Tab-separated table of C-alpha atoms in Angstrom:
chain	number	residue	atom	x	y	z
A	1	LEU	CA	10.972	14.518	-3.220
A	2	VAL	CA	9.786	17.945	-4.351
A	3	ALA	CA	6.606	17.775	-2.287
A	4	LYS	CA	7.955	16.173	0.910
A	5	TRP	CA	11.512	17.514	1.081
A	6	SER	CA	11.331	20.853	-0.712
A	7	SER	CA	14.435	22.163	1.087
A	8	SER	CA	16.584	19.213	0.026
A	9	SER	CA	19.644	19.908	-2.101
A	10	PHE	CA	18.362	17.185	-4.421
A	11	VAL	CA	15.262	19.129	-5.492
A	12	PRO	CA	16.965	20.718	-8.546
A	13	PHE	CA	18.019	17.237	-9.640
A	14	ALA	CA	14.436	16.064	-9.178
A	15	TYR	CA	13.106	18.809	-11.450
A	16	TYR	CA	15.778	17.997	-14.011
A	17	GLY	CA	15.024	14.269	-13.941
A	18	LYS	CA	11.291	14.905	-14.033
A	19	GLY	CA	11.725	17.188	-17.034
A	20	TRP	CA	13.715	14.569	-18.906
A	21	ALA	CA	11.176	11.866	-18.084
A	22	GLU	CA	8.395	14.107	-19.403
A	23	LEU	CA	10.410	14.900	-22.522
A	24	LYS	CA	10.991	11.193	-23.173
A	25	CYS	CA	7.254	10.556	-22.686
A	26	GLN	CA	6.506	13.301	-25.229
A	27	GLN	CA	4.870	15.442	-22.553
A	28	TYR	CA	6.632	18.526	-23.873
A	29	ALA	CA	4.664	21.222	-22.043
A	30	ALA	CA	5.154	19.429	-18.715
A	31	GLY	CA	8.850	18.956	-19.465
A	32	ALA	CA	9.274	22.623	-20.320
A	33	ALA	CA	7.522	23.537	-17.065
A	34	SER	CA	9.823	21.297	-15.001
A	35	PHE	CA	12.942	22.721	-16.638
A	36	SER	CA	11.563	26.260	-16.204
A	37	THR	CA	11.026	25.643	-12.500
A	38	LEU	CA	14.635	24.544	-12.130
A	39	ILE	CA	15.908	27.560	-14.109
A	40	GLU	CA	13.774	30.078	-12.212
A	41	ARG	CA	14.102	28.723	-8.665
A	42	TYR	CA	17.763	27.680	-8.797
A	43	PRO	CA	19.420	30.115	-11.237
A	44	GLN	CA	22.938	29.414	-9.907
A	45	HIS	CA	22.675	25.620	-9.991
A	46	ASP	CA	25.103	23.636	-12.168
A	47	LEU	CA	22.188	22.065	-14.089
A	48	VAL	CA	20.709	25.362	-15.297
A	49	SER	CA	22.548	25.471	-18.634
A	50	ASP	CA	21.653	21.821	-19.300
A	51	ALA	CA	18.057	22.620	-18.382
A	52	HIS	CA	18.048	25.380	-21.009
A	53	PHE	CA	19.160	22.868	-23.629
A	54	ALA	CA	16.558	20.281	-22.620
A	55	ARG	CA	13.841	22.930	-22.494
A	56	ALA	CA	14.855	23.984	-26.022
A	57	MET	CA	13.991	20.475	-27.210
A	58	CYS	CA	10.595	20.703	-25.514
A	59	TYR	CA	9.929	24.110	-27.055
A	60	ARG	CA	10.844	22.890	-30.550
A	61	GLN	CA	8.450	19.962	-30.213
A	62	MET	CA	5.754	22.406	-29.081
A	63	GLY	CA	6.325	24.656	-32.113
A	64	GLN	CA	7.759	27.472	-29.999
A	65	HIS	CA	10.800	27.998	-32.193
A	66	ARG	CA	11.861	31.448	-30.971
A	67	GLN	CA	11.988	30.163	-27.387
A	68	SER	CA	13.830	27.030	-28.499
A	69	LEU	CA	16.473	29.044	-30.326
A	70	GLY	CA	16.829	31.352	-27.320
A	71	ASP	CA	17.460	28.446	-24.967
A	72	VAL	CA	19.979	26.862	-27.354
A	73	ALA	CA	21.830	30.187	-27.492
A	74	VAL	CA	21.968	30.342	-23.687
A	75	TYR	CA	23.299	26.796	-23.565
A	76	LEU	CA	25.960	27.451	-26.212
A	77	LYS	CA	27.136	30.556	-24.301
A	78	SER	CA	27.782	28.338	-21.264
A	79	ASP	CA	30.764	26.754	-23.074
A	80	PRO	CA	29.461	23.165	-23.021
A	81	PRO	CA	31.714	20.159	-23.636
A	82	PRO	CA	32.256	19.203	-27.300
A	83	ALA	CA	29.544	16.512	-27.348
A	84	GLY	CA	27.053	18.925	-25.791
A	85	ARG	CA	27.978	21.686	-28.228
A	86	ALA	CA	27.511	19.292	-31.161
A	87	ASP	CA	24.089	18.220	-29.887
A	88	ALA	CA	23.120	21.866	-29.350
A	89	LEU	CA	24.132	22.783	-32.900
A	90	ASN	CA	21.990	19.912	-34.148
A	91	GLU	CA	19.062	21.125	-32.063
A	92	ARG	CA	19.582	24.685	-33.310
A	93	GLY	CA	19.530	23.479	-36.922
A	94	LEU	CA	16.341	21.514	-36.354
A	95	SER	CA	14.734	24.547	-34.704
A	96	GLU	CA	15.824	26.801	-37.568
A	97	ILE	CA	14.263	24.409	-40.094
A	98	ALA	CA	11.063	24.235	-38.050
A	99	ALA	CA	11.011	28.047	-37.843
A	100	GLY	CA	11.339	28.286	-41.638
A	101	ASP	CA	14.887	29.687	-41.620
A	102	THR	CA	16.344	27.076	-43.944
A	103	ALA	CA	19.436	29.111	-44.882
A	104	ALA	CA	20.398	29.472	-41.221
A	105	ALA	CA	19.870	25.741	-40.709
A	106	VAL	CA	22.203	24.941	-43.602
A	107	GLU	CA	24.872	27.134	-42.039
A	108	THR	CA	24.391	25.506	-38.633
A	109	PHE	CA	24.526	21.960	-40.017
A	110	GLU	CA	27.624	22.806	-42.070
A	111	ILE	CA	29.366	24.152	-38.933
A	112	LEU	CA	28.387	21.022	-37.018
A	113	LEU	CA	29.731	18.658	-39.675
A	114	ARG	CA	32.911	20.698	-40.099
A	115	GLU	CA	33.698	20.932	-36.375
A	116	TYR	CA	32.539	17.423	-35.404
A	117	ALA	CA	33.253	15.111	-38.330
A	118	ASP	CA	32.695	12.031	-36.172
A	119	TYR	CA	29.420	13.249	-34.649
A	120	ALA	CA	27.296	10.307	-33.528
A	121	ASN	CA	24.167	11.625	-35.306
A	122	ALA	CA	25.982	12.697	-38.485
A	123	ALA	CA	23.630	10.620	-40.648
A	124	SER	CA	20.554	12.521	-39.502
A	125	VAL	CA	22.417	15.839	-39.830
A	126	LEU	CA	23.411	15.016	-43.419
A	127	TYR	CA	19.838	13.948	-44.128
A	128	GLU	CA	18.422	17.222	-42.789
A	129	LEU	CA	21.116	19.175	-44.637
A	130	ALA	CA	20.285	17.425	-47.913
A	131	TRP	CA	16.610	18.275	-47.562
A	132	ALA	CA	17.420	21.851	-46.564
A	133	TYR	CA	19.504	22.283	-49.714
A	134	LYS	CA	16.666	20.773	-51.732
A	135	LYS	CA	14.256	23.281	-50.197
A	136	LEU	CA	16.654	26.101	-51.128
A	137	ASP	CA	16.642	24.797	-54.726
A	138	LYS	CA	20.293	23.743	-54.597
A	139	PRO	CA	20.106	20.277	-56.141
A	140	ALA	CA	23.866	19.716	-56.509
A	141	GLU	CA	24.468	20.422	-52.814
A	142	SER	CA	21.484	18.282	-51.862
A	143	VAL	CA	22.740	15.308	-53.860
A	144	ALA	CA	26.249	15.799	-52.454
A	145	ALA	CA	24.869	15.530	-48.905
A	146	PHE	CA	22.800	12.455	-49.775
A	147	SER	CA	25.836	10.939	-51.499
A	148	LYS	CA	28.047	11.556	-48.468
A	149	LEU	CA	25.433	9.964	-46.224
A	150	ALA	CA	25.137	6.959	-48.532
A	151	SER	CA	28.860	6.409	-48.985
A	152	GLN	CA	30.209	7.232	-45.528
A	153	LEU	CA	27.355	6.200	-43.260
A	154	GLY	CA	25.971	3.199	-45.107
A	155	SER	CA	24.892	1.407	-41.943
A	156	SER	CA	22.413	4.171	-41.106
A	157	PRO	CA	18.701	3.454	-41.586
A	158	LEU	CA	18.713	6.605	-43.762
A	159	ALA	CA	21.249	5.147	-46.216
A	160	ALA	CA	18.647	3.400	-48.385
A	161	GLU	CA	16.799	6.621	-49.112
A	162	ALA	CA	20.092	8.462	-49.625
A	163	HIS	CA	21.163	5.920	-52.264
A	164	TRP	CA	17.749	6.225	-53.916
A	165	ARG	CA	18.031	10.043	-54.029
A	166	VAL	CA	21.488	9.737	-55.624
A	167	GLY	CA	20.031	7.266	-58.124
A	168	GLU	CA	17.258	9.703	-58.986
A	169	ASP	CA	19.837	12.392	-59.691
A	170	HIS	CA	21.798	10.064	-62.002
A	171	PHE	CA	18.563	9.070	-63.743
A	172	ASP	CA	17.520	12.699	-64.260
A	173	ARG	CA	20.909	13.403	-65.857
A	174	GLY	CA	20.646	10.400	-68.147
A	175	GLU	CA	23.399	8.487	-66.344
A	176	PHE	CA	21.423	5.271	-66.327
A	177	SER	CA	24.199	2.803	-65.448
A	178	GLN	CA	25.113	4.938	-62.419
A	179	ALA	CA	21.429	5.198	-61.502
A	180	ILE	CA	21.102	1.408	-61.594
A	181	LYS	CA	24.060	1.043	-59.214
A	182	ALA	CA	22.560	3.549	-56.776
A	183	TYR	CA	19.124	1.913	-56.978
A	184	GLU	CA	20.699	-1.493	-56.287
A	185	GLN	CA	22.423	-0.066	-53.223
A	186	ALA	CA	19.115	1.438	-52.097
A	187	LYS	CA	17.425	-1.914	-52.543
A	188	GLN	CA	20.135	-3.716	-50.538
A	189	LYS	CA	19.949	-1.188	-47.703
A	190	ALA	CA	16.163	-0.991	-47.565
A	191	ALA	CA	14.186	-2.743	-44.877
A	192	PRO	CA	12.374	-5.910	-45.978
A	193	GLY	CA	9.069	-5.250	-47.708
């Protein structure tokens, strides 16, 4: 489409689709290039803000955190729908962690969980938040996030580890009967083997 019908009104959609296909195939540099072409050649197109968000994901995977955070900011300024805003906050938090700005990531994840309590990827957000708190040497907050993940999102594949982390906290505090309960939950939730 791009090569044979370069004047077609569908070309921006082709770049967008190509970028997403490359992103899904973990061809992050190629995906970023496709999204960049759309952004640069069709700056007024309706897909430009979405292309910024998708390119942010490519940049994060490529270790280009400043560019990723810049694209997320552009996307958030476009006043996306609630689901898009929630996904963008998640992406921003992941980029902040990757960039080494753990405190900013905690703030971003807290905003996300506060504004979108029923967020589809809440389990992974709580998991990242728990580890961010752990990295900031805030064990009580870390355990609270793991505990919330374990108790409220028990069907998540991350629930087993969350229960185990809660059990470890109980064990470290000498609360052995509580630790046993958490370890049993971890064992029940864990994958076979």
